[in-house]
CSV table of C-alpha atoms in Angstrom, one decimal:
chain,number,residue,atom,x,y,z
F,1,MET,CA,-9.6,1.8,-60.9
F,2,ARG,CA,-11.8,1.6,-57.8
F,3,THR,CA,-9.8,0.7,-54.6
F,4,HIS,CA,-12.5,-0.1,-52.4
F,5,LEU,CA,-15.7,-2.3,-52.8
F,6,HIS,CA,-18.7,-3.3,-50.7
F,7,ILE,CA,-19.6,-6.9,-51.3
F,8,GLY,CA,-23.2,-8.1,-50.8
F,9,VAL,CA,-23.5,-11.6,-49.6
F,10,GLN,CA,-26.0,-14.0,-48.2
F,11,ASP,CA,-25.5,-14.6,-44.5
F,12,GLU,CA,-24.7,-18.1,-44.5
F,13,PRO,CA,-21.4,-20.2,-44.1
F,14,LEU,CA,-21.0,-21.2,-47.8
F,15,ALA,CA,-21.8,-17.9,-49.2
F,16,LEU,CA,-19.6,-16.1,-46.8
F,17,ALA,CA,-16.7,-18.5,-47.6
F,18,LYS,CA,-17.2,-17.8,-51.3
F,19,ALA,CA,-17.0,-14.0,-50.4
F,20,GLU,CA,-13.9,-14.3,-48.4
F,21,ARG,CA,-12.3,-16.1,-51.4
F,22,VAL,CA,-13.3,-13.2,-53.5
F,23,ARG,CA,-11.9,-10.7,-51.1
F,24,GLY,CA,-8.7,-12.6,-51.1
F,25,THR,CA,-8.2,-12.5,-54.8
F,26,LEU,CA,-9.4,-8.8,-55.0
F,27,ALA,CA,-6.7,-8.1,-52.4
F,28,LYS,CA,-3.9,-9.7,-54.5
F,29,LEU,CA,-4.6,-7.3,-57.5
F,30,ARG,CA,-2.1,-4.5,-58.3
F,31,PRO,CA,-2.9,-2.2,-56.9
F,32,PRO,CA,-4.9,-4.2,-54.3
F,33,VAL,CA,-8.6,-3.7,-53.8
F,34,THR,CA,-10.0,-3.5,-50.2
F,35,THR,CA,-13.5,-4.7,-49.4
F,36,THR,CA,-16.3,-4.5,-46.8
F,37,LEU,CA,-19.0,-7.2,-46.5
F,38,VAL,CA,-22.7,-6.1,-46.6
F,39,LEU,CA,-24.8,-9.1,-45.2
F,40,ALA,CA,-28.3,-10.0,-46.6
F,41,PRO,CA,-30.8,-12.5,-44.8
F,42,ALA,CA,-30.0,-16.0,-45.2
F,43,ARG,CA,-32.8,-17.8,-47.2
F,44,THR,CA,-35.0,-20.3,-45.5
F,45,SER,CA,-35.9,-22.1,-48.7
F,46,ARG,CA,-34.8,-22.4,-52.3
F,47,THR,CA,-37.6,-19.8,-53.0
F,48,GLY,CA,-36.7,-17.5,-50.1
F,49,THR,CA,-36.1,-13.9,-50.2
F,50,SER,CA,-32.4,-13.5,-49.8
F,51,VAL,CA,-31.6,-13.4,-53.5
F,52,ASN,CA,-34.0,-10.5,-53.9
F,53,ALA,CA,-32.5,-8.8,-50.8
F,54,ILE,CA,-29.0,-9.0,-52.3
F,55,GLU,CA,-30.1,-7.6,-55.6
F,56,GLN,CA,-32.0,-4.9,-54.0
F,57,ALA,CA,-29.0,-4.0,-51.9
F,58,LEU,CA,-27.1,-3.7,-55.3
F,59,LEU,CA,-29.8,-1.5,-56.8
F,60,ASP,CA,-30.0,0.7,-53.7
F,61,GLY,CA,-26.1,1.2,-53.9
F,62,ARG,CA,-25.6,-0.4,-50.4
F,63,CYS,CA,-23.2,-2.8,-52.1
F,64,ASP,CA,-21.2,-2.7,-55.3
F,65,VAL,CA,-21.1,-6.4,-56.3
F,66,ALA,CA,-23.3,-9.4,-55.0
F,67,VAL,CA,-21.7,-12.9,-54.4
F,68,ARG,CA,-24.3,-15.3,-55.8
F,69,HIS,CA,-24.6,-19.1,-56.0
F,70,VAL,CA,-25.4,-19.8,-59.7
F,71,LYS,CA,-27.5,-23.0,-59.1
F,72,ASP,CA,-29.8,-20.7,-56.9
F,73,MET,CA,-30.3,-18.1,-59.5
F,74,PRO,CA,-33.6,-18.1,-61.2
F,75,ALA,CA,-33.7,-19.4,-64.8
F,76,VAL,CA,-35.8,-16.4,-66.2
F,77,PRO,CA,-34.7,-13.6,-65.9
F,78,LEU,CA,-31.0,-14.5,-64.9
F,79,VAL,CA,-30.5,-11.3,-63.2
F,80,HIS,CA,-32.6,-8.2,-62.1
F,81,GLN,CA,-33.1,-5.4,-64.8
F,82,GLY,CA,-30.3,-3.0,-64.3
F,83,THR,CA,-27.6,-5.5,-63.2
F,84,VAL,CA,-25.0,-7.7,-64.9
F,85,VAL,CA,-23.0,-10.7,-64.2
F,86,ALA,CA,-19.5,-9.1,-64.2
F,87,ALA,CA,-17.6,-12.3,-63.6
F,88,TYR,CA,-17.8,-16.0,-63.2
F,89,PRO,CA,-14.6,-17.0,-61.1
F,90,ARG,CA,-13.0,-20.4,-61.9
F,91,ARG,CA,-15.4,-23.2,-61.0
F,92,GLY,CA,-14.9,-25.5,-58.2
F,93,ASP,CA,-15.0,-29.3,-58.1
F,94,VAL,CA,-19.0,-30.6,-58.3
F,95,GLY,CA,-18.2,-34.2,-57.4
F,96,ALA,CA,-20.6,-34.8,-54.6
F,97,LEU,CA,-22.2,-37.4,-52.1
F,98,ILE,CA,-24.3,-35.0,-50.1
F,99,LEU,CA,-22.3,-31.8,-50.6
F,100,ALA,CA,-20.4,-30.6,-53.3
F,101,SER,CA,-16.6,-31.1,-52.5
F,102,HIS,CA,-16.0,-27.5,-53.5
F,103,ALA,CA,-18.3,-26.5,-50.8
F,104,LEU,CA,-16.3,-28.5,-48.3
F,105,ASP,CA,-13.1,-27.1,-49.5
F,106,LEU,CA,-14.3,-23.6,-49.0
F,107,LEU,CA,-15.5,-24.4,-45.4
F,108,ASP,CA,-12.1,-26.1,-44.6
F,109,GLN,CA,-13.8,-29.5,-44.2
F,110,GLU,CA,-12.0,-31.5,-46.9
F,111,HIS,CA,-11.0,-34.1,-44.3
F,112,ARG,CA,-14.7,-35.1,-44.3
F,113,ILE,CA,-14.6,-36.4,-47.9
F,114,SER,CA,-14.6,-40.1,-47.8
F,115,GLU,CA,-15.3,-40.8,-51.5
F,116,VAL,CA,-15.5,-38.5,-54.6
F,117,LEU,CA,-18.2,-39.7,-57.0
F,118,PRO,CA,-18.2,-39.2,-60.8
F,119,VAL,CA,-20.2,-36.1,-62.1
F,120,GLU,CA,-23.6,-37.7,-63.3
F,121,ARG,CA,-26.5,-35.6,-62.3
F,122,PRO,CA,-25.6,-32.3,-60.6
F,123,PRO,CA,-27.8,-29.3,-60.5
F,124,LEU,CA,-27.3,-26.9,-63.3
F,125,GLY,CA,-24.8,-24.2,-62.2
F,126,ALA,CA,-23.4,-26.3,-59.3
F,127,ALA,CA,-20.3,-25.2,-57.5
F,128,ALA,CA,-20.1,-21.9,-59.7
F,129,THR,CA,-20.1,-18.4,-58.3
F,130,ALA,CA,-21.5,-15.3,-60.1
F,131,LEU,CA,-20.5,-11.8,-59.2
F,132,GLN,CA,-23.2,-9.4,-60.1
F,133,CYS,CA,-23.0,-5.6,-60.5
F,134,ARG,CA,-25.1,-2.6,-61.6
F,135,ASN,CA,-24.8,-2.5,-65.3
F,136,ASP,CA,-24.0,1.3,-65.3
F,137,ASP,CA,-21.2,0.9,-62.8
F,138,GLU,CA,-18.4,0.5,-65.4
F,139,GLU,CA,-15.6,1.1,-62.9
F,140,THR,CA,-16.8,-1.7,-60.7
F,141,ILE,CA,-17.4,-4.1,-63.6
F,142,ALA,CA,-13.9,-3.4,-64.8
F,143,VAL,CA,-12.4,-4.4,-61.4
F,144,VAL,CA,-14.6,-7.4,-60.9
F,145,GLY,CA,-14.2,-8.5,-64.5
F,146,LEU,CA,-10.5,-9.3,-63.7
F,147,LEU,CA,-11.8,-12.4,-61.7
F,148,ASP,CA,-13.8,-13.7,-64.7
F,149,ASP,CA,-12.7,-17.1,-66.0
F,150,THR,CA,-13.5,-17.5,-69.7
F,151,ARG,CA,-13.8,-21.3,-69.6
F,152,THR,CA,-16.2,-21.1,-66.6
F,153,ARG,CA,-18.3,-18.4,-68.3
F,154,ARG,CA,-18.7,-20.4,-71.4
F,155,GLU,CA,-19.6,-23.6,-69.5
F,156,ILE,CA,-22.1,-21.7,-67.2
F,157,GLU,CA,-23.7,-19.9,-70.2
F,158,ALA,CA,-24.4,-23.2,-71.7
F,159,GLU,CA,-25.9,-24.6,-68.6
F,160,ARG,CA,-28.0,-21.5,-67.9
F,161,MET,CA,-29.4,-21.6,-71.4
F,162,LEU,CA,-30.3,-25.3,-71.1
F,163,ARG,CA,-32.0,-24.5,-67.8
F,164,CYS,CA,-33.8,-21.5,-69.5
F,165,VAL,CA,-35.1,-23.9,-72.2
F,166,LEU,CA,-36.2,-26.4,-69.6
F,167,ARG,CA,-37.9,-23.8,-67.5
F,168,ALA,CA,-39.9,-22.6,-70.6
F,169,GLY,CA,-41.2,-26.2,-70.8
F,170,GLY,CA,-42.5,-26.4,-67.4
F,171,HIS,CA,-41.2,-27.5,-64.0
F,172,VAL,CA,-39.5,-30.8,-64.7
F,173,PRO,CA,-36.9,-32.3,-62.4
F,174,SER,CA,-33.6,-31.8,-64.3
F,175,ALA,CA,-29.6,-31.8,-63.9
F,176,GLY,CA,-26.8,-31.1,-66.2
F,177,PHE,CA,-23.2,-30.3,-66.5
F,178,CYS,CA,-20.9,-28.7,-69.1
F,179,THR,CA,-17.2,-29.2,-69.4
F,180,THR,CA,-14.5,-28.0,-71.9
F,181,ARG,CA,-12.5,-30.5,-74.0
F,182,PRO,CA,-9.0,-30.1,-74.6
F,183,ASN,CA,-9.7,-28.6,-78.1
F,184,GLY,CA,-11.9,-26.0,-76.7
F,185,GLN,CA,-15.2,-27.6,-77.6
F,186,LEU,CA,-17.9,-27.6,-75.0
F,187,SER,CA,-19.5,-30.9,-73.9
F,188,LEU,CA,-22.9,-30.5,-72.3
F,189,ARG,CA,-24.8,-33.3,-70.7
F,190,GLY,CA,-28.4,-32.8,-69.7
F,191,VAL,CA,-30.8,-35.0,-68.0
F,192,LEU,CA,-34.6,-35.0,-67.4
F,193,PHE,CA,-36.4,-37.1,-64.6
F,194,GLN,CA,-39.8,-38.3,-63.8
F,195,ALA,CA,-40.9,-36.8,-60.8
F,196,ASP,CA,-41.0,-40.1,-58.9
F,197,GLY,CA,-37.7,-41.1,-60.3
F,198,GLY,CA,-39.1,-43.9,-62.5
F,199,TRP,CA,-37.1,-43.0,-65.6
F,200,PHE,CA,-34.6,-40.4,-66.8
F,201,ILE,CA,-33.8,-39.1,-70.2
F,202,VAL,CA,-30.2,-38.0,-71.2
F,203,SER,CA,-28.9,-35.7,-73.9
F,204,HIS,CA,-25.1,-35.3,-74.5
F,205,GLN,CA,-23.9,-32.9,-77.2
F,206,ARG,CA,-20.9,-31.1,-78.1
F,207,GLY,CA,-20.4,-27.6,-79.7
F,208,THR,CA,-18.5,-24.3,-79.7
F,209,ASN,CA,-21.3,-21.9,-79.2
F,210,SER,CA,-22.5,-22.2,-75.5
F,211,MET,CA,-26.0,-20.7,-76.1
F,212,ASP,CA,-26.6,-22.9,-79.2
F,213,LEU,CA,-25.5,-25.9,-77.3
F,214,GLY,CA,-27.7,-25.2,-74.4
F,215,ILE,CA,-30.8,-24.8,-76.7
F,216,ALA,CA,-30.0,-28.1,-78.6
F,217,VAL,CA,-29.7,-30.1,-75.6
F,218,GLY,CA,-32.9,-28.7,-74.1
F,219,PHE,CA,-34.8,-29.3,-77.1
F,220,GLU,CA,-33.5,-32.9,-77.5
F,221,LEU,CA,-34.4,-33.6,-74.1
F,222,PHE,CA,-38.0,-32.4,-74.5
F,223,SER,CA,-38.4,-34.2,-77.8
F,224,SER,CA,-37.3,-37.5,-76.1
F,225,ARG,CA,-39.5,-36.9,-73.2
F,226,PHE,CA,-42.5,-36.4,-75.3
F,227,HIS,CA,-41.7,-39.6,-77.3
F,228,HIS,CA,-41.4,-41.5,-74.2
F,229,LEU,CA,-44.7,-40.4,-72.8
F,230,PHE,CA,-46.4,-41.2,-76.0
F,231,ALA,CA,-44.8,-44.7,-76.1
F,232,ALA,CA,-45.9,-45.2,-72.5
F,233,ARG,CA,-49.4,-44.2,-73.2
F,234,ALA,CA,-49.5,-46.5,-76.3
F,235,ALA,CA,-48.4,-49.6,-74.3
F,236,GLN,CA,-51.1,-49.1,-71.8
F,237,PRO,CA,-53.9,-51.6,-72.2
C-alpha cells in the first residue's frame, strides 16, 4: 500500500479545509499515510480554470489524488478521461442560509450559525467531496477508496445523473437533494426554476437504483415543465 500521497487542491479556504480533513483521515489509517499538498489556482468564477488545472496536475503526475467540490464539477463529462472518482467521503450537512453549515464547520466558524434551514433547494452535489485519481493508478485508488462512504456515493450518483439529464435538456436553473431512508431506499427531490423565479416544478421519487432514480426524476421534471409551458401559452389571449 502506498504510504505517501500528493494531494491536489484548489488554493482557497474551503477546499483547503476539505483537503486537511482528508489528510487527517489518511493519517489515521493503519499503517498511516503521509501527504503533501499540491496547490492549484483558485477559480475566479464558476466557469474558471482551476478545476482543469487540478485535473491536469493529476494527469501530469504532479499529484496522486485531487480534492473536488462535487457541486462545481461539470455535468458532462463528470471527470476527465483517464481519471476516476475513487471515493466520496461521508457527506456534510447542506442546511444553509447563505453558506452550507458543512462549510462553516470545516472553517471552524460554526459559532456564526444563527439558524439551520430545512433542505429545500440546494445545488446538486452540495456539501459533498469527490476524491479523483488516475484510473490506472490502482495502488492509490485502493488507498483512497478506504475513505469512500457507500451511502454518500449512492446519493451523489443519483444527483449526478439528475444533473446530467437536466444538462442534456438545456441550461435550466435547477436544484436537488438525495437522502437515504432507514430501509436503504433512496429519496430524490429535484426542482426546476423559471429564470426569473416566477414558478418552480418539483419531482420527488424513491428507488433503489441511483442511476435509474436520477433519470426518472429528470424526465418527470422536463415533462412537467413542458406541460406548464404549453398551459401558459394556451392561457394567453
